[in-house]
Coordinates of C-alpha atoms and ligand atoms in Angstrom, one line a residue:
Chain K
M11 CA 23.9 20.6 22.4
T12 CA 21.2 18.5 23.9
F13 CA 20.8 14.8 24.2
F14 CA 18.4 15.0 21.2
T15 CA 21.4 16.3 19.1
V16 CA 23.3 13.2 20.0
I17 CA 20.3 11.1 18.8
T18 CA 20.0 12.9 15.5
R19 CA 23.8 12.8 15.0
G20 CA 23.6 9.1 15.3
L21 CA 20.9 8.9 12.6
T22 CA 22.4 11.3 10.2
R23 CA 25.9 9.8 10.2
R24 CA 24.7 7.2 7.6
P25 CA 21.9 9.1 5.8
V26 CA 21.3 6.5 3.1
R27 CA 21.0 3.6 5.5
T28 CA 18.8 5.6 7.8
G29 CA 16.7 6.7 4.9
L30 CA 16.3 3.2 3.6
T31 CA 15.4 1.9 7.1
I32 CA 12.8 4.6 7.4
V33 CA 11.4 3.7 4.0
G34 CA 11.2 0.1 5.1
I35 CA 9.1 0.9 8.2
A36 CA 7.1 3.5 6.2
I37 CA 6.0 0.8 3.7
G38 CA 5.0 -1.5 6.5
I39 CA 3.0 1.2 8.2
A40 CA 1.5 2.3 4.9
A41 CA 0.3 -1.2 4.4
V42 CA -1.3 -1.2 7.8
V43 CA -3.1 2.1 7.1
A44 CA -4.2 1.1 3.6
L45 CA -5.4 -2.4 4.4
V46 CA -7.0 -1.7 7.7
G47 CA -8.4 1.6 6.5
I48 CA -10.0 -0.1 3.5
S49 CA -11.4 -3.1 5.3
R50 CA -12.8 -0.8 8.0
G51 CA -14.0 1.5 5.3
F52 CA -15.9 -1.4 3.8
E53 CA -17.7 -1.8 7.1
T54 CA -18.4 1.8 7.9
S55 CA -19.5 2.6 4.3
W56 CA -22.2 -0.1 4.6
A57 CA -23.2 1.2 8.0
T58 CA -23.7 4.7 6.7
G59 CA -25.3 3.4 3.6
M60 CA -27.9 1.6 5.8
K61 CA -28.4 4.7 7.9
T62 CA -29.1 7.0 5.0
R63 CA -31.6 4.4 3.7
G64 CA -33.3 4.6 7.0
T65 CA -32.8 1.0 7.8
D66 CA -32.6 -0.2 11.4
L67 CA -32.4 -4.0 10.9
V68 CA -31.2 -6.1 8.1
V69 CA -32.5 -9.6 7.7
S70 CA -30.1 -11.6 5.6
N71 CA -27.9 -14.7 5.5
M72 CA -24.4 -13.6 5.0
G73 CA -23.0 -17.0 5.3
S74 CA -19.4 -17.1 4.0
A75 CA -20.0 -15.3 0.8
L76 CA -19.5 -11.6 0.1
T77 CA -23.1 -11.2 -0.8
P78 CA -26.1 -12.7 1.1
K79 CA -27.8 -16.0 0.0
P80 CA -31.3 -15.7 -1.5
Y81 CA -34.3 -16.9 0.3
P82 CA -38.1 -16.9 -0.5
A83 CA -39.8 -13.5 -0.6
T84 CA -42.6 -15.0 1.6
V85 CA -40.3 -14.5 4.7
V86 CA -41.4 -10.8 4.6
D87 CA -45.0 -11.8 5.5
R88 CA -43.8 -13.6 8.6
I89 CA -41.9 -10.6 9.8
T90 CA -44.3 -7.8 9.3
P91 CA -46.7 -8.7 12.1
L92 CA -44.0 -8.6 14.8
P93 CA -44.0 -5.8 17.4
H94 CA -42.0 -2.6 16.6
V95 CA -41.9 -3.4 12.9
A96 CA -42.9 -0.2 11.1
E97 CA -41.9 -0.9 7.5
T98 CA -40.1 -3.5 5.5
C99 CA -38.5 -3.4 2.1
A100 CA -37.4 -6.5 0.3
L101 CA -34.3 -6.4 -1.8
L102 CA -32.2 -8.6 -4.0
A103 CA -28.7 -7.3 -3.9
D104 CA -25.6 -8.7 -5.6
L105 CA -22.0 -7.8 -6.5
M106 CA -21.9 -8.3 -10.2
S107 CA -19.5 -7.6 -13.1
V108 CA -21.3 -4.9 -15.1
E109 CA -20.0 -4.0 -18.5
T110 CA -16.4 -2.8 -18.0
T111 CA -16.4 -2.9 -14.2
D112 CA -15.4 -6.0 -12.2
M113 CA -17.6 -5.5 -9.3
M114 CA -20.6 -3.3 -8.8
I115 CA -23.5 -3.3 -6.4
V116 CA -26.7 -4.1 -8.2
S117 CA -29.7 -3.5 -6.0
G118 CA -33.2 -4.7 -6.9
R119 CA -35.7 -3.0 -4.6
Q120 CA -39.3 -3.7 -3.8
W121 CA -41.2 -1.1 -5.7
G122 CA -42.5 1.7 -3.4
G123 CA -40.4 0.5 -0.5
F124 CA -38.8 3.1 1.7
T125 CA -35.3 2.4 0.3
W126 CA -36.3 4.3 -2.8
K127 CA -37.2 7.4 -0.8
N128 CA -33.7 8.6 0.0
L129 CA -32.7 8.6 -3.6
H130 CA -32.7 12.1 -5.0
I131 CA -32.9 12.5 -8.7
I132 CA -30.0 14.5 -10.1
A133 CA -30.8 13.9 -13.7
G134 CA -33.7 12.2 -15.6
R135 CA -36.4 10.4 -13.6
M136 CA -37.3 7.4 -11.5
P137 CA -38.9 4.4 -13.3
H138 CA -42.6 4.8 -13.8
D139 CA -43.5 1.6 -12.1
A140 CA -42.3 -1.8 -11.0
A141 CA -42.8 -3.2 -14.5
E142 CA -40.7 -0.6 -16.4
R143 CA -37.6 -2.3 -17.8
A144 CA -35.2 0.4 -16.7
V145 CA -32.5 1.3 -14.2
V146 CA -31.3 4.3 -12.3
L147 CA -27.7 4.8 -11.4
G148 CA -26.0 6.2 -8.3
Q149 CA -23.9 9.1 -9.3
T150 CA -20.5 7.3 -8.8
A151 CA -21.8 4.3 -10.6
A152 CA -22.7 6.5 -13.5
E153 CA -19.2 8.0 -13.6
V154 CA -17.5 4.7 -13.4
L155 CA -19.7 3.2 -16.1
K156 CA -19.5 6.5 -18.1
K157 CA -23.3 6.6 -18.5
K158 CA -25.8 9.4 -18.8
V159 CA -29.5 9.5 -18.9
G160 CA -30.7 7.9 -22.2
D161 CA -27.8 5.5 -22.5
T162 CA -28.4 1.8 -22.1
L163 CA -26.8 -0.6 -19.6
Q164 CA -26.2 -4.2 -20.3
L165 CA -27.3 -6.2 -17.3
E166 CA -26.9 -10.0 -17.6
T167 CA -28.5 -10.5 -21.1
E168 CA -30.6 -7.4 -21.4
E169 CA -29.9 -3.9 -22.5
L170 CA -31.8 -1.6 -20.1
P171 CA -32.2 2.1 -20.5
V172 CA -30.7 4.4 -17.9
V173 CA -33.7 6.7 -17.0
G174 CA -32.2 8.5 -14.0
I175 CA -29.1 9.4 -12.1
V176 CA -29.5 9.6 -8.3
D177 CA -27.7 10.9 -5.2
G178 CA -28.2 8.4 -2.4
G179 CA -26.3 10.3 0.2
A180 CA -23.8 7.5 0.9
I181 CA -21.0 5.9 -1.0
V182 CA -22.6 2.4 -1.3
E183 CA -25.8 4.0 -2.5
N184 CA -24.0 6.2 -5.0
G185 CA -22.0 3.2 -6.3
S186 CA -25.1 1.1 -7.0
V187 CA -27.1 0.2 -10.0
I188 CA -30.7 0.4 -8.8
L189 CA -33.8 -1.2 -10.3
S190 CA -37.1 -2.7 -9.3
L191 CA -37.0 -6.0 -7.5
P192 CA -39.1 -8.1 -9.9
L193 CA -36.9 -7.0 -12.8
L194 CA -33.7 -8.1 -11.2
Q195 CA -35.3 -11.3 -10.0
E196 CA -36.3 -12.1 -13.6
L197 CA -32.9 -11.1 -15.0
T198 CA -30.9 -13.2 -12.6
G199 CA -33.4 -16.1 -12.5
N200 CA -34.3 -15.6 -8.9
E201 CA -38.0 -15.3 -9.3
G202 CA -39.7 -15.2 -5.9
K203 CA -36.4 -14.8 -4.1
I204 CA -34.9 -12.0 -2.2
N205 CA -31.7 -11.9 -0.1
V206 CA -32.1 -8.8 2.1
I207 CA -35.0 -7.3 4.0
D208 CA -34.4 -3.8 5.2
L209 CA -36.5 -3.2 8.2
R210 CA -37.5 0.0 9.9
V211 CA -38.8 0.0 13.4
T212 CA -41.4 2.2 15.0
P213 CA -40.0 5.5 16.6
G214 CA -39.0 5.1 20.2
T215 CA -37.9 1.5 20.0
T216 CA -35.0 1.0 22.4
K217 CA -31.7 -0.7 21.5
E218 CA -32.7 -3.5 23.9
E219 CA -36.0 -4.0 22.1
L220 CA -34.2 -3.9 18.8
R221 CA -31.9 -6.7 20.0
Q222 CA -35.0 -8.7 21.1
L223 CA -36.6 -8.2 17.8
C224 CA -33.4 -9.5 16.1
D225 CA -33.6 -12.7 18.2
Q226 CA -37.3 -13.1 17.5
I227 CA -36.8 -12.8 13.7
S228 CA -33.8 -15.1 13.7
A229 CA -35.8 -17.7 15.6
L230 CA -38.9 -17.3 13.3
V231 CA -36.9 -17.3 10.1
P232 CA -34.3 -20.0 10.0
E233 CA -33.3 -19.1 6.4
A234 CA -31.8 -15.8 7.6
R235 CA -30.5 -13.8 10.5
A236 CA -31.6 -10.3 11.7
V237 CA -28.8 -8.0 12.6
I238 CA -28.7 -4.4 13.6
A239 CA -27.9 -2.3 10.4
G240 CA -24.2 -1.8 9.9
E241 CA -23.3 -4.8 12.2
H242 CA -24.3 -7.2 9.5
V243 CA -21.2 -6.6 7.4
R244 CA -18.9 -6.9 10.4
D245 CA -20.7 -10.2 11.3
S246 CA -20.3 -11.7 7.9
Q247 CA -17.8 -14.5 7.4
A248 CA -16.4 -12.9 4.3
Y249 CA -15.7 -9.7 6.1
K250 CA -14.0 -11.5 8.9
I251 CA -11.7 -13.1 6.4
I252 CA -11.0 -9.8 4.8
R253 CA -10.2 -8.3 8.1
A254 CA -8.0 -11.2 9.2
M255 CA -6.2 -11.0 5.9
S256 CA -5.6 -7.3 6.1
W257 CA -4.3 -7.6 9.6
G258 CA -2.2 -10.6 8.7
T259 CA -0.7 -8.8 5.7
S260 CA -0.1 -5.7 7.8
L261 CA 1.6 -7.8 10.5
L262 CA 4.0 -9.3 7.9
A263 CA 4.8 -5.8 6.6
V264 CA 5.5 -4.6 10.1
L265 CA 7.6 -7.6 10.8
V266 CA 9.8 -6.8 7.8
G267 CA 10.1 -3.3 9.2
V268 CA 11.2 -4.7 12.6
L269 CA 13.9 -6.7 10.9
G270 CA 15.1 -3.7 9.0
V271 CA 15.3 -1.5 12.1
M272 CA 16.9 -4.3 14.1
N273 CA 19.5 -4.9 11.4
T274 CA 20.3 -1.2 11.1
M275 CA 20.6 -0.7 14.8
L276 CA 22.8 -3.8 15.2
M277 CA 25.0 -2.5 12.4
T278 CA 25.2 0.9 14.0
V279 CA 26.1 -0.6 17.3
F280 CA 28.8 -2.8 15.8
E281 CA 30.4 0.0 13.8
R282 CA 30.2 2.3 16.8
T283 CA 31.7 -0.1 19.3
Q284 CA 34.7 2.0 19.7
E285 CA 32.7 5.2 20.2
I286 CA 30.5 3.5 22.7
C287 CA 33.6 2.4 24.6
V288 CA 34.8 6.0 24.5
L289 CA 31.5 7.2 25.9
L290 CA 31.7 4.7 28.7
A291 CA 35.4 5.6 29.3
I292 CA 34.5 9.3 29.8
G293 CA 31.8 8.4 32.2
W294 CA 28.6 7.8 30.5
K295 CA 26.3 5.4 32.4
R296 CA 25.3 2.3 30.6
S297 CA 21.7 3.4 31.0
R298 CA 22.5 6.5 29.0
I299 CA 24.0 4.3 26.2
V300 CA 20.9 2.2 26.2
R301 CA 18.7 5.3 26.1
M302 CA 20.7 6.6 23.2
I303 CA 20.2 3.4 21.1
L304 CA 16.6 3.1 22.0
L305 CA 15.8 6.7 21.2
E306 CA 17.6 6.4 17.9
S307 CA 15.5 3.4 17.0
A308 CA 12.4 5.0 18.3
M309 CA 13.1 8.0 16.1
L310 CA 13.5 5.7 13.1
G311 CA 10.1 4.3 14.0
L312 CA 8.5 7.7 14.5
I313 CA 9.7 9.1 11.3
G314 CA 8.9 5.9 9.4
G315 CA 5.5 5.9 11.1
I316 CA 4.6 9.4 10.1
G317 CA 5.9 8.8 6.6
G318 CA 4.0 5.5 6.4
V319 CA 0.8 7.2 7.4
L320 CA 1.2 9.8 4.7
I321 CA 2.0 7.2 2.1
G322 CA -0.9 5.1 3.3
I323 CA -3.3 8.0 3.0
V324 CA -2.2 8.9 -0.4
G325 CA -2.1 5.3 -1.5
V326 CA -5.6 4.6 -0.3
K327 CA -6.9 7.8 -2.0
I328 CA -5.4 6.6 -5.3
L329 CA -6.6 3.0 -4.8
V330 CA -10.3 4.0 -4.2
Q331 CA -10.2 6.0 -7.4
T332 CA -9.3 2.8 -9.4
P333 CA -12.3 1.5 -11.4
A334 CA -12.1 -1.9 -9.7
I335 CA -13.3 -0.6 -6.3
R336 CA -14.5 2.9 -7.1
G337 CA -17.9 3.4 -5.5
L338 CA -17.7 0.3 -3.4
L339 CA -16.3 1.9 -0.3
E340 CA -14.9 5.0 1.3
P341 CA -11.7 4.3 3.3
D342 CA -12.0 4.7 7.0
L343 CA -8.9 6.7 7.8
N344 CA -10.0 8.0 11.2
P345 CA -7.4 9.8 13.4
Q346 CA -7.4 6.9 15.8
L347 CA -6.2 4.5 13.1
L348 CA -3.5 6.9 12.0
L349 CA -2.3 7.6 15.5
S350 CA -2.2 3.9 16.3
A351 CA -0.2 3.3 13.1
V352 CA 2.4 5.9 14.3
G353 CA 2.2 4.3 17.7
I354 CA 2.9 0.8 16.2
A355 CA 5.9 2.2 14.4
V356 CA 7.4 3.7 17.5
V357 CA 6.8 0.5 19.4
V358 CA 8.4 -1.4 16.5
G359 CA 11.4 1.0 16.7
V360 CA 11.9 0.6 20.5
F361 CA 11.4 -3.1 20.3
S362 CA 13.9 -3.5 17.5
G363 CA 16.4 -1.4 19.5
L364 CA 16.2 -3.6 22.6
Y365 CA 18.7 -6.2 21.5
P366 CA 21.2 -3.8 20.0
A367 CA 20.9 -1.6 23.1
W368 CA 21.5 -4.6 25.3
R369 CA 24.5 -5.6 23.3
S370 CA 26.0 -2.1 23.5
S371 CA 25.5 -1.9 27.2
R372 CA 27.5 -5.2 27.7
L373 CA 30.7 -3.6 26.4
T374 CA 33.7 -3.1 28.6
P375 CA 35.1 0.4 28.0
S376 CA 38.6 -0.9 27.6
H377 CA 37.4 -3.3 24.9
A378 CA 38.0 -1.1 21.9
L379 CA 40.5 1.4 23.4
H380 CA 43.7 -0.5 23.6
G381 CA 46.8 1.6 22.7
Chain V
M890 CA 62.2 2.6 45.7
A891 CA 60.1 5.7 46.3
T892 CA 57.2 5.3 48.6
P893 CA 55.1 8.4 49.2
D894 CA 53.6 9.1 52.6
A895 CA 51.0 7.1 54.5
G896 CA 48.1 5.1 53.0
G897 CA 45.2 7.4 53.7
A898 CA 46.7 10.3 51.8
C899 CA 47.1 8.3 48.6
V900 CA 45.1 8.9 45.4
F901 CA 45.8 5.4 44.3
E902 CA 47.1 2.4 46.2
A903 CA 47.5 -0.8 44.2
I904 CA 48.2 -4.0 46.0
G905 CA 49.1 -7.1 44.0
L906 CA 47.2 -5.8 41.0
T907 CA 46.8 -8.5 38.4
K908 CA 45.2 -8.5 35.1
E909 CA 44.8 -11.5 32.8
Y910 CA 43.3 -11.6 29.3
D911 CA 42.0 -14.5 27.3
Y912 CA 41.2 -16.8 30.2
G913 CA 44.6 -16.4 31.8
T914 CA 46.7 -17.1 28.7
V915 CA 47.9 -13.4 28.7
Q916 CA 49.1 -11.9 31.9
A917 CA 49.2 -8.2 31.3
L918 CA 49.8 -7.3 35.0
R919 CA 51.5 -9.7 37.4
G920 CA 51.0 -8.2 40.8
V921 CA 51.7 -4.4 40.7
D922 CA 52.1 -2.5 44.0
I923 CA 52.1 1.2 43.8
R924 CA 51.1 4.2 45.7
I925 CA 50.5 7.6 44.2
A926 CA 50.1 10.8 46.2
P927 CA 47.8 13.7 45.4
G928 CA 49.3 16.2 42.9
E929 CA 52.0 13.9 41.8
F930 CA 53.3 13.8 38.2
V931 CA 54.2 10.2 37.5
A932 CA 55.6 8.9 34.2
I933 CA 55.2 5.3 33.4
V934 CA 57.8 3.9 31.0
G935 CA 58.6 0.5 29.7
Q936 CA 58.7 -1.5 26.5
S937 CA 55.7 -2.1 24.4
G938 CA 53.6 -4.9 25.9
S939 CA 54.9 -4.3 29.4
G940 CA 51.5 -3.5 30.7
K941 CA 51.5 0.3 30.9
S942 CA 48.2 0.8 29.2
T943 CA 46.6 -2.0 31.2
L944 CA 47.7 -0.4 34.4
L945 CA 46.3 2.9 33.3
Q946 CA 43.0 1.3 32.4
M947 CA 42.8 -0.4 35.8
L948 CA 43.3 3.0 37.5
G949 CA 40.7 4.6 35.3
A950 CA 38.2 1.8 35.9
L951 CA 37.9 1.0 32.2
D952 CA 38.1 -2.6 33.1
H953 CA 38.2 -4.8 36.3
P954 CA 41.5 -6.3 37.6
T955 CA 41.6 -10.1 37.7
A956 CA 43.0 -10.1 41.2
G957 CA 44.6 -7.7 43.7
E958 CA 43.3 -4.6 45.3
L959 CA 43.0 -1.0 44.0
R960 CA 42.2 1.8 46.4
Y961 CA 41.1 5.3 45.4
R962 CA 41.6 7.9 48.1
G963 CA 41.5 5.3 50.8
A964 CA 38.5 3.3 49.6
P965 CA 38.5 0.2 47.4
L966 CA 37.5 1.1 43.9
S967 CA 35.1 -1.9 43.9
A968 CA 33.3 -0.3 46.8
H969 CA 33.1 3.0 45.0
G970 CA 29.7 2.0 43.8
D971 CA 28.9 3.4 40.4
L972 CA 32.1 3.2 38.3
A973 CA 30.5 5.4 35.6
S974 CA 30.3 8.2 38.0
Y975 CA 33.9 7.6 39.1
R976 CA 35.0 7.7 35.5
A977 CA 32.9 10.8 34.8
H978 CA 33.8 12.9 37.8
E979 CA 37.2 11.8 39.2
I980 CA 39.2 10.7 36.2
G981 CA 40.1 12.4 33.0
F982 CA 41.5 10.0 30.3
I983 CA 43.6 10.9 27.3
F984 CA 44.4 8.4 24.6
Q985 CA 47.2 8.1 22.1
A986 CA 44.5 7.8 19.3
F987 CA 42.6 10.9 20.6
H988 CA 39.3 9.0 20.4
L989 CA 37.2 12.1 19.6
L990 CA 33.7 11.3 18.4
P991 CA 33.8 11.9 14.6
T992 CA 30.2 13.1 14.3
F993 CA 30.6 15.9 16.8
T994 CA 32.3 19.2 16.5
A995 CA 35.1 20.2 18.9
I996 CA 32.8 22.1 21.2
E997 CA 30.3 19.2 21.2
N998 CA 33.0 16.7 22.0
V999 CA 33.9 18.6 25.0
Q1000 CA 30.3 18.8 26.1
I1001 CA 29.8 15.0 25.8
P1002 CA 31.0 14.1 29.4
M1003 CA 28.9 16.9 30.9
F1004 CA 25.7 15.0 30.1
E1005 CA 26.5 13.2 33.4
T1006 CA 26.3 16.4 35.3
H1007 CA 23.5 18.7 36.3
R1008 CA 24.7 21.5 34.2
S1009 CA 22.2 23.2 31.9
T1010 CA 22.6 23.2 28.1
S1011 CA 23.9 26.7 28.1
E1012 CA 26.2 26.1 31.0
R1013 CA 27.6 23.1 29.2
K1014 CA 28.3 25.1 26.1
Q1015 CA 29.8 28.0 28.1
R1016 CA 32.1 25.7 29.9
A1017 CA 33.2 23.8 26.8
M1018 CA 34.0 27.2 25.2
E1019 CA 36.1 28.2 28.2
L1020 CA 38.0 24.8 28.1
L1021 CA 38.7 25.1 24.4
K1022 CA 40.0 28.6 25.0
L1023 CA 42.2 27.2 27.8
V1024 CA 43.8 24.8 25.3
G1025 CA 44.1 27.5 22.6
L1026 CA 41.3 26.3 20.3
E1027 CA 38.8 29.2 20.6
D1028 CA 38.9 29.5 16.8
R1029 CA 38.2 25.8 16.2
L1030 CA 35.0 25.5 18.2
H1031 CA 32.8 24.2 15.3
H1032 CA 35.3 22.1 13.5
F1033 CA 34.8 18.4 13.2
P1034 CA 37.7 16.2 14.2
S1035 CA 38.4 15.3 10.6
K1036 CA 39.1 19.0 10.0
L1037 CA 41.6 19.3 12.8
S1038 CA 45.3 18.5 12.9
G1039 CA 46.6 15.7 15.3
G1040 CA 47.8 18.3 17.8
E1041 CA 44.5 20.1 17.7
R1042 CA 42.6 16.9 18.2
Q1043 CA 44.6 16.0 21.2
R1044 CA 44.0 19.4 22.7
V1045 CA 40.3 18.9 22.2
A1046 CA 40.6 15.6 24.0
I1047 CA 42.5 17.3 26.8
A1048 CA 39.7 19.8 27.1
R1049 CA 37.2 17.0 27.1
S1050 CA 39.1 15.1 29.9
L1051 CA 38.9 18.2 32.1
A1052 CA 35.2 18.8 31.4
N1053 CA 33.9 17.6 34.7
G1054 CA 36.8 18.8 36.8
A1055 CA 38.7 15.6 37.2
S1056 CA 41.3 15.4 40.0
V1057 CA 43.3 12.8 38.2
L1058 CA 44.5 12.9 34.6
L1059 CA 45.5 9.6 33.0
A1060 CA 47.3 10.0 29.7
D1061 CA 48.3 7.0 27.6
E1062 CA 51.1 8.1 25.3
P1063 CA 49.3 11.3 24.5
T1064 CA 52.0 12.5 22.1
G1065 CA 52.6 9.1 20.5
N1066 CA 50.7 10.0 17.3
L1067 CA 52.1 13.5 17.0
D1068 CA 55.1 15.1 15.3
S1069 CA 57.7 16.4 17.6
E1070 CA 56.5 20.0 17.3
N1071 CA 53.0 19.1 18.3
A1072 CA 54.2 16.7 20.9
T1073 CA 56.0 19.4 22.7
L1074 CA 53.0 21.7 22.4
V1075 CA 50.6 19.1 23.8
L1076 CA 53.0 18.0 26.6
D1077 CA 53.7 21.6 27.6
L1078 CA 49.9 22.2 27.7
I1079 CA 49.4 19.2 30.0
V1080 CA 52.2 20.3 32.3
R1081 CA 50.9 23.8 32.4
L1082 CA 47.3 22.7 33.1
R1083 CA 48.6 20.5 35.9
R1084 CA 50.4 23.4 37.5
E1085 CA 47.3 25.6 37.2
Q1086 CA 44.7 23.0 38.3
Q1087 CA 46.8 20.8 40.6
F1088 CA 45.5 17.5 39.3
T1089 CA 47.4 14.3 39.7
L1090 CA 49.0 13.3 36.4
I1091 CA 49.9 9.8 35.4
L1092 CA 51.4 9.7 31.9
V1093 CA 52.5 6.7 29.9
T1094 CA 55.3 7.4 27.5
H1095 CA 58.4 5.8 26.0
D1096 CA 60.0 9.1 25.4
M1097 CA 62.6 9.5 28.2
G1098 CA 62.8 13.2 27.5
I1099 CA 59.1 13.5 28.6
A1100 CA 59.7 11.2 31.5
R1101 CA 62.4 13.4 32.8
Q1102 CA 59.8 16.2 33.3
A1103 CA 57.9 14.0 35.7
G1104 CA 58.5 14.0 39.4
R1105 CA 58.6 10.3 39.5
V1106 CA 59.3 7.6 36.9
I1107 CA 57.8 4.1 37.2
E1108 CA 59.3 1.5 34.8
M1109 CA 57.4 -1.6 33.9
K1110 CA 58.5 -4.9 32.4
D1111 CA 56.4 -8.0 31.8
G1112 CA 53.5 -6.8 33.8
R1113 CA 55.7 -5.8 36.8
V1114 CA 57.1 -2.6 38.2
V1115 CA 60.8 -2.9 37.9
A1116 CA 61.9 0.6 38.9
D1117 CA 60.3 3.5 40.7
T1118 CA 62.4 6.6 41.0
L1119 CA 61.9 10.1 42.2
N1120 CA 63.2 12.6 39.8
S1121 CA 65.3 15.1 41.8
T1122 CA 65.8 17.4 38.8
S1123 CA 62.1 18.0 38.2
H1124 CA 60.0 20.7 39.9
Ligands
ADP40 N1 42.2 -6.8 25.4 C1 43.3 -7.6 25.4 N2 43.2 -8.9 25.1 C2 44.3 -9.7 25.1 N3 45.5 -9.3 25.4 C3 45.7 -8.0 25.7 C4 44.6 -7.1 25.8 N4 45.1 -5.9 26.1 C5 46.4 -6.1 26.3 N5 46.8 -7.3 26.1 C6 48.1 -7.9 26.3 O1 48.6 -7.5 27.5 C7 49.9 -7.1 27.5 C8 50.1 -5.7 28.0 O2 49.6 -4.8 27.1 P1 49.5 -3.3 27.3 O3 49.1 -3.0 28.6 O4 48.8 -2.7 26.2 O5 51.1 -2.9 27.1 P2 51.8 -1.5 26.8 O6 50.7 -0.4 26.9 O7 52.8 -1.4 27.8 O8 52.3 -1.6 25.4 C9 50.4 -7.3 26.0 O9 51.0 -8.6 25.9 C10 49.1 -7.2 25.3 O10 49.2 -8.0 24.1
MG41 MG1 50.0 0.9 25.5

């Protein structure tokens, strides 16, 4: 018998209570994994989306909304002469309710701009020209909307034919409805307005020069800010709120887990008072009692943490398949997040065990052994 | 009154040992003076509530005396440093209610005190097996306490008390919860083990038949020693 046996015996003596406590932590940790994984996934999905488009800088005004504010298309003309600027592509992008879905990326792109070039036709064709009243769908968007080439898609007030299905190489691209800029401007009543400029710099531009260019553009164009692609989402107010909310909710869930473990460990210390006194009477050091209680609660945390990570992963996988957010993001469940979630659970366990352990170490061996 | 030889040779020497409970409202020990020599078999008798258990607990360092001095092998117990180590290595304690840990098997219960030693896992198991054999329970190794009879439980507790080679065995009414047959069995076992292993035995009982087997009988009343007699008939 090892000391570990003593720990497991302490946990298995009340299997139902131990199980429920573990479930309690597991749910908290699952919430951490799901919420943080999704909010970070939102960020990384946009970053990879930008990268596959070949965008280095994004000029937009994220403000406090989830989508950037429109500004005059003439801003492009002020940016193109700047050093290091190789190419620009003006866009009008919006999150819109399209037919049966609640939220879908609708992306109107300057005809001939480089953001069209990474789209690979899987079925059908691209629009003939900027004037053709038609859309192409990213492959996920097509699945979610249940459309194939030849169907029509209701966008605002107009029925537009779906002429092609494309693979954009990234989740935000594949989840988008894509059409030419002037058409979307007209449909949404935003004539002459854009809200994003994707900017590509000349090869060999350093990160330092990229930052300088950002500053230059932001100074030159008061309507918008230039941010290195991928960072623009993280910078946005809306995303900050999402992130704060996901951490806040996670924290609450973890707090509930803490209370659960603390309650369980206190109960176990109370009901084992006599046994703890016996252990002290036969010579166990107080530090060993403390270690026993802390290891028991750490074990609760560890098992709950591992369980929570598994539940979280499964939960997120299910969640991103739901029509509401399908195609909007790919969860970011990197090993670091999963490990920190387990780590948080173990810390929660140890922390919750501190007071019960302290209580048990204060016992006098004779206390429960009279007679 | 019997007074064994000089101070230095004593296992225990209590001087004016006093224990109060509940902020002085209960005086369990009112100035106990005793000396116990190595290898002695002492029976402590007295009415219920006379302070027998309290005295035993003071000797076993399960609690601190309120006043007075307690010396173990010449040194004050308070100077003995780590009392946990004293309890683990010097003293074996047996309770009337056995106090085995219910979630551990017989052999595991006997191993519990050995966590405070440097024995390896396999050494602990080996020694626990030998001890259980010594108390005649080699066929009960993997039974949980709930599956053992009272007599068997107390024998496991005896094996546990000897796990770290204690030189003093403190037994608080060890047969008090047993039928007469098992009581005899357990008492004979304790007496036999004492003869074999030469430990000092202090045994609380109110059975005069048991007390007669001891070399010395200390009688307590109201927290005081009222009689201390050497038993000439005993061995
Ligand atoms: N933990 C305690 N708190 C309060 N009173 C106690 C406690 N332990 C013992 N006593 C009291 O001290 C006295 C002596 O008790 P005890 O040593 O158990 O006697 P005995 O073992 O001779 O029956 C009794 O009056 C008992 O009620
Ligand atoms: Mg008693």
